Coordinates of C-alpha atoms and ligand atoms in Angstrom, one line a residue:
X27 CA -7.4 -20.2 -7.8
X28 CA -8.1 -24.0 -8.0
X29 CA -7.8 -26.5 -5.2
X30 CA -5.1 -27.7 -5.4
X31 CA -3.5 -24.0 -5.6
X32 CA -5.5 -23.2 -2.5
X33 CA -3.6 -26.2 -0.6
X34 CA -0.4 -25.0 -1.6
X35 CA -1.6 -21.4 0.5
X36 CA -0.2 -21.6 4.5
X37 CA -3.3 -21.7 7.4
X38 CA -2.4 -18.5 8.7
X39 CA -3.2 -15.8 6.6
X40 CA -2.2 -11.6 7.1
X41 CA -5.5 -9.7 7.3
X42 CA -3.5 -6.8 6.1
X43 CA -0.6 -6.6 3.9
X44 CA 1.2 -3.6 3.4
X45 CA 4.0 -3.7 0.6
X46 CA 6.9 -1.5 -0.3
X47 CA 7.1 -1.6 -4.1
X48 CA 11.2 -0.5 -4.5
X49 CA 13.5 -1.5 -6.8
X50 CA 11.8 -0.3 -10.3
X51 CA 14.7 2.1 -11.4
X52 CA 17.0 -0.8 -10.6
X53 CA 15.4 -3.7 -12.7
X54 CA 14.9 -1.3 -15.9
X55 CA 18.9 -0.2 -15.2
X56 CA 20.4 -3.3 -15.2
X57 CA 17.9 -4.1 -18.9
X58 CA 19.3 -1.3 -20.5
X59 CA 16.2 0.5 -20.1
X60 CA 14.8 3.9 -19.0
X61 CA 13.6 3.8 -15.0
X62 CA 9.8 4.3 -16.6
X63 CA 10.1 1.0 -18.3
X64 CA 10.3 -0.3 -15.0
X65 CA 7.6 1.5 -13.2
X66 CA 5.9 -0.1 -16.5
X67 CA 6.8 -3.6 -15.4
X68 CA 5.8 -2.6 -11.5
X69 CA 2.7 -2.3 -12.7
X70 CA 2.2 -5.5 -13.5
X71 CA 3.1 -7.0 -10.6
X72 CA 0.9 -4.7 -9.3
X73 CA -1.9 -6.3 -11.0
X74 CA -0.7 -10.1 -10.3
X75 CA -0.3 -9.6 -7.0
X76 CA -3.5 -7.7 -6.0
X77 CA -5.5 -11.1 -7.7
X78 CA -3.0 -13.2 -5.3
X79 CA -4.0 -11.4 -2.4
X80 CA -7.7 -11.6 -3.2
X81 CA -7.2 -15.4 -4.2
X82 CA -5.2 -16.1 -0.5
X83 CA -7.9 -14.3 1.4
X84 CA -6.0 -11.2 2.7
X85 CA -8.4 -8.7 3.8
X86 CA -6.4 -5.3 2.9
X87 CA -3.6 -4.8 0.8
X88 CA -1.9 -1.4 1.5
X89 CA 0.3 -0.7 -1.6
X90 CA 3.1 2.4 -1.1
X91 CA 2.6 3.7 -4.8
X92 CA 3.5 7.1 -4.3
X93 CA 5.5 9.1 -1.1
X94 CA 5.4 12.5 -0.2
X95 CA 9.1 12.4 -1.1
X96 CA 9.0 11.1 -4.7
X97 CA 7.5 14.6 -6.0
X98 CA 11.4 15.7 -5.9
X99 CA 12.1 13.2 -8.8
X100 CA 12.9 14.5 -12.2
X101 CA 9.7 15.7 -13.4
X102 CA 9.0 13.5 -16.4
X103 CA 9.3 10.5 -14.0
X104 CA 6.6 11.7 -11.8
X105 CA 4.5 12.7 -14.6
X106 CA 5.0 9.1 -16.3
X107 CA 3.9 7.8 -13.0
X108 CA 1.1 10.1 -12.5
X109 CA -0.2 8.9 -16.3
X110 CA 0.7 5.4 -15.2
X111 CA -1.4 5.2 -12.1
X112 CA -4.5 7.0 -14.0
X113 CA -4.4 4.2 -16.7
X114 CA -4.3 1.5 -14.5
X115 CA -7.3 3.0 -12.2
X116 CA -9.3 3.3 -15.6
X117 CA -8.4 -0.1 -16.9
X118 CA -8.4 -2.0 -13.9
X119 CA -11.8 -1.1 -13.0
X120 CA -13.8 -3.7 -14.8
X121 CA -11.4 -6.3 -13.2
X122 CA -11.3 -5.2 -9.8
X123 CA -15.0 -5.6 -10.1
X124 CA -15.0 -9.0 -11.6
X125 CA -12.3 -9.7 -8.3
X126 CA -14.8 -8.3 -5.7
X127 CA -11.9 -5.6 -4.5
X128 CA -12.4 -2.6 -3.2
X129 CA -10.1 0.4 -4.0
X130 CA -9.5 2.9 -1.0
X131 CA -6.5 5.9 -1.2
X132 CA -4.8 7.4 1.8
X133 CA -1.9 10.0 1.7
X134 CA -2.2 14.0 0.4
X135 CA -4.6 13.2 -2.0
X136 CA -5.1 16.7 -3.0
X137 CA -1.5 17.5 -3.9
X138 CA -2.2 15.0 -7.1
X139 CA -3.2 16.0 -10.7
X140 CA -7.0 16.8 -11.4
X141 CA -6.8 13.9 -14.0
X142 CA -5.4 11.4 -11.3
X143 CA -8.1 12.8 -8.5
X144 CA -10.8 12.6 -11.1
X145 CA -10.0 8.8 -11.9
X146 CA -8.8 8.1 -8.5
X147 CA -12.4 8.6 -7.1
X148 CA -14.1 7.8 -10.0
X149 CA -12.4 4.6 -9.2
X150 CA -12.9 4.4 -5.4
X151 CA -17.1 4.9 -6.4
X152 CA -17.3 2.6 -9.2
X153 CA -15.6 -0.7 -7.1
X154 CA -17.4 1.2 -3.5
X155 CA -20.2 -2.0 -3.2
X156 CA -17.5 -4.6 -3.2
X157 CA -16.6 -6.5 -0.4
X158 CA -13.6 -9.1 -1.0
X159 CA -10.3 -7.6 -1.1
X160 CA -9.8 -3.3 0.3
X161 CA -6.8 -2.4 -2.2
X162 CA -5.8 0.8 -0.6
X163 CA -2.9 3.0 -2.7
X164 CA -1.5 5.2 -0.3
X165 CA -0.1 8.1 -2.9
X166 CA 1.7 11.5 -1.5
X167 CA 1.9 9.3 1.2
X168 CA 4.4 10.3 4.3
X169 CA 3.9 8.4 7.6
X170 CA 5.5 11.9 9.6
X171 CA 3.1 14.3 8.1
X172 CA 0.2 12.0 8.2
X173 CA 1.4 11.7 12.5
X174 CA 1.3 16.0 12.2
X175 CA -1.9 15.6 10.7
X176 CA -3.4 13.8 13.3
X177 CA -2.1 16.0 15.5
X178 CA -3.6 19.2 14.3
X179 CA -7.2 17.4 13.6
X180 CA -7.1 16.7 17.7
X181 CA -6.2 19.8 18.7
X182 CA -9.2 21.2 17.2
X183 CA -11.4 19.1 18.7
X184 CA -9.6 20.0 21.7
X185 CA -10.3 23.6 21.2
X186 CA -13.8 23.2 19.8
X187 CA -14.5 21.5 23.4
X188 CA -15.2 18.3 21.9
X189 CA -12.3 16.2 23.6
X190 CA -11.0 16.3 26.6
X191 CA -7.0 15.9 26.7
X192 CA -7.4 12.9 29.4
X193 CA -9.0 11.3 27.0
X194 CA -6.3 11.1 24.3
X195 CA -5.1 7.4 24.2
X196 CA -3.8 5.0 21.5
X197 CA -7.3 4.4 20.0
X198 CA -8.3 8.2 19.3
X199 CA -5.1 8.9 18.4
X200 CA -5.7 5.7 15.3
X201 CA -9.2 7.1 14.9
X202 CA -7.3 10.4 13.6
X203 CA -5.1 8.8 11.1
X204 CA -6.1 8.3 7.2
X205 CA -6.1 4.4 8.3
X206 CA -9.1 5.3 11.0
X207 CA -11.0 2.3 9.1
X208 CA -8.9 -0.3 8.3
X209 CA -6.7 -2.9 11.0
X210 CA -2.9 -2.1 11.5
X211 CA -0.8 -4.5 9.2
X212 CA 0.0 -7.6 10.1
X213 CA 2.7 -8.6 7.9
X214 CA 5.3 -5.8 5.7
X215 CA 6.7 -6.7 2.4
X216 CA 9.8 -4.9 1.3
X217 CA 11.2 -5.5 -2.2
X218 CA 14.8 -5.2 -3.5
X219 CA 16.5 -5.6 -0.3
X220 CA 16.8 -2.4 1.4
X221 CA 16.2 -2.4 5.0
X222 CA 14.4 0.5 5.9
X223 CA 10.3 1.5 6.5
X224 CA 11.3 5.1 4.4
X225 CA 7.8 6.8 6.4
X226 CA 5.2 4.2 5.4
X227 CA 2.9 3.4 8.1
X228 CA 4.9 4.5 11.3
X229 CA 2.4 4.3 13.6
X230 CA 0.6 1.6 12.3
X231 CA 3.7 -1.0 11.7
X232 CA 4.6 -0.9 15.1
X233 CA 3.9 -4.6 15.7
X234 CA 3.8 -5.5 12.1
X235 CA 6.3 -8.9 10.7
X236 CA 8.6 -7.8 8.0
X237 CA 9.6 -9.8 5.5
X238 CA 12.4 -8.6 2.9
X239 CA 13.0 -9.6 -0.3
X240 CA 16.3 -9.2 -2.4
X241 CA 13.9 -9.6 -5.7
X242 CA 13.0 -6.0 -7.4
X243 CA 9.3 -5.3 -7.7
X244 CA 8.7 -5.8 -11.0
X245 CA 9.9 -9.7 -10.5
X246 CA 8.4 -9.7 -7.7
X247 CA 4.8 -12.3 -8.9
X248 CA 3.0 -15.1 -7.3
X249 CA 5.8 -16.9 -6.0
X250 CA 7.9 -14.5 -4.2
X251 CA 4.2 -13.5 -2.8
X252 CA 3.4 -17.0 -1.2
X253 CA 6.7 -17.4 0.1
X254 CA 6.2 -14.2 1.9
X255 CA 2.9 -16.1 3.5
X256 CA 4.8 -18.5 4.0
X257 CA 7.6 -16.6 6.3
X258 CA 4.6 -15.0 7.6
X259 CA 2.9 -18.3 8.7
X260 CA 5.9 -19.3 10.6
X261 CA 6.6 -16.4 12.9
X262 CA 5.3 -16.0 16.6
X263 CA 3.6 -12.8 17.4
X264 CA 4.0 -11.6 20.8
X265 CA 3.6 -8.0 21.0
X266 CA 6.3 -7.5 23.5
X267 CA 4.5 -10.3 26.0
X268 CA 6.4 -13.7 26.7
Ligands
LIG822 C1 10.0 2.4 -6.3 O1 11.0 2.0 -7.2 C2 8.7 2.5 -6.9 C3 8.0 3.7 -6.9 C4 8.5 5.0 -6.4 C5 6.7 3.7 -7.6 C6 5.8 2.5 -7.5 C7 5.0 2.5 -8.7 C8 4.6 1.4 -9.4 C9 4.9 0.0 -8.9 C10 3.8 1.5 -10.7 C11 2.5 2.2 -10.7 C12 1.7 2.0 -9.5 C13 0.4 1.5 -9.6 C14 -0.4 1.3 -8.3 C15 -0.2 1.0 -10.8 P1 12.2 3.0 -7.5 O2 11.9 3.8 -8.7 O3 12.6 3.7 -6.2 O4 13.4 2.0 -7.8 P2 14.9 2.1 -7.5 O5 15.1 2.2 -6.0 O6 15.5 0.9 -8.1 O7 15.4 3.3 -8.2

């Protein structure tokens, strides 16, 4: 980004961004076009909007690629995804490096392919040393199972004798989430208009601004993403205080 790009960016900057990528069935619909020809196009803004982030200084970019729920779509779709998301963890490799960004994955990692869990870590190694930008692709993602989760892993250490109940507050309860390492967001980006947080991030978006956007994610590019900072920049965090 040159200069005078960089002036155009607002002082206050999200340290994480979380962003719910919807509306790529609707954009290939109203083209005409199979739903994958969209998912085609999301990828793109995938890409754009990843080298914005790292460009505006935003520390974590928490993308919702894949939910727990999307495995009950028709099965080419999910498979078209799955191929989608393994090409663009080869390809973008090279680039990510180039960018500084790190890739991270949170969600059921396990319930994907081999070929997507191969790439998917081979990715996570190969960009591991950078230190700009933590992409992290949260993929068979669910916010409630990920809450179970946490649950389950504490009440082992409970019965293993390595935590005492009393001691169960809002921090160990964080440190037991698949987002142990990485801030709560600060700002949530919703695309095409629907007002819902459909079980990304419940515990963590408790605080978090959310800005929604009527533009579907595959329009959604540089502009729509600095006028999101931009909404950002001009709210007043208060965390319930006066
Ligand atoms: C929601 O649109 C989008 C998804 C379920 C998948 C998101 C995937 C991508 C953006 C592409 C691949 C991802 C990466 C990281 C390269 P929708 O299908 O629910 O749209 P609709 O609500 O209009 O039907």
């Amino acid at each position: 980004m040159d200069e005078t790009e960089k002036s155009d960016l607002p002082e206050v900057i999200p340290t994480h961004i979380a962003i719910i990528m919807d509306g790529n069935g609707r954009w290939a619909k109203q083209r005409g076009l199979p739903r994958v020809e969209g998912h085609r196009q999301g990828a793109e803004s995938v890409r754009e909007i990843v080298r914005c982030a790292g460009e505006a200084g935003v520390s974590f970019l928490t993308l919702y690629a894949f939910s727990v729920e999307n495995w009950k779509r028709p099965k080419a779709e999910v498979s078209t995804l799955m191929r989608l998301l393994a090409r663009f963890l080869r390809d973008e490799i090279a680039e990510l490096n180039d960018n500084n960004v790190r890739l991270q994955a949170i969600g059921r990692l396990t319930d994907l392919p081999d070929f997507v869990q191969k790439q998917l870590h081979e990715s996570i190694l190969a960009t591991s040393r950078n230190t700009g930008l933590t992409l992290i692709l949260a993929l068979s993602y669910g916010g409630r199972v990920e809450i179970i989760e946490a649950v389950q892993s504490i009440i082992r250490e409970v019965q293993l004798g390595h935590l005492d109940p009393a001691q169960i507050d809002e921090r160990v309860f964080s440190a037991h989430l698949y987002t142990r390492y990485y801030p709560d967001p600060d700002l949530l980006i919703r695309t095409s208009g629907e007002l819902r947080l459909s079980n990304f991030l419940l515990w963590q978006q408790s605080y978090t601004e959310i800005h929604v956007t009527r533009t579907l994610w595959p329009d959604f590019r540089k502009r729509e993403f600095q006028a999101a900072l931009n909404d950002y920049a001009n709210r007043e965090r208060r965390y319930g205080a006066v």
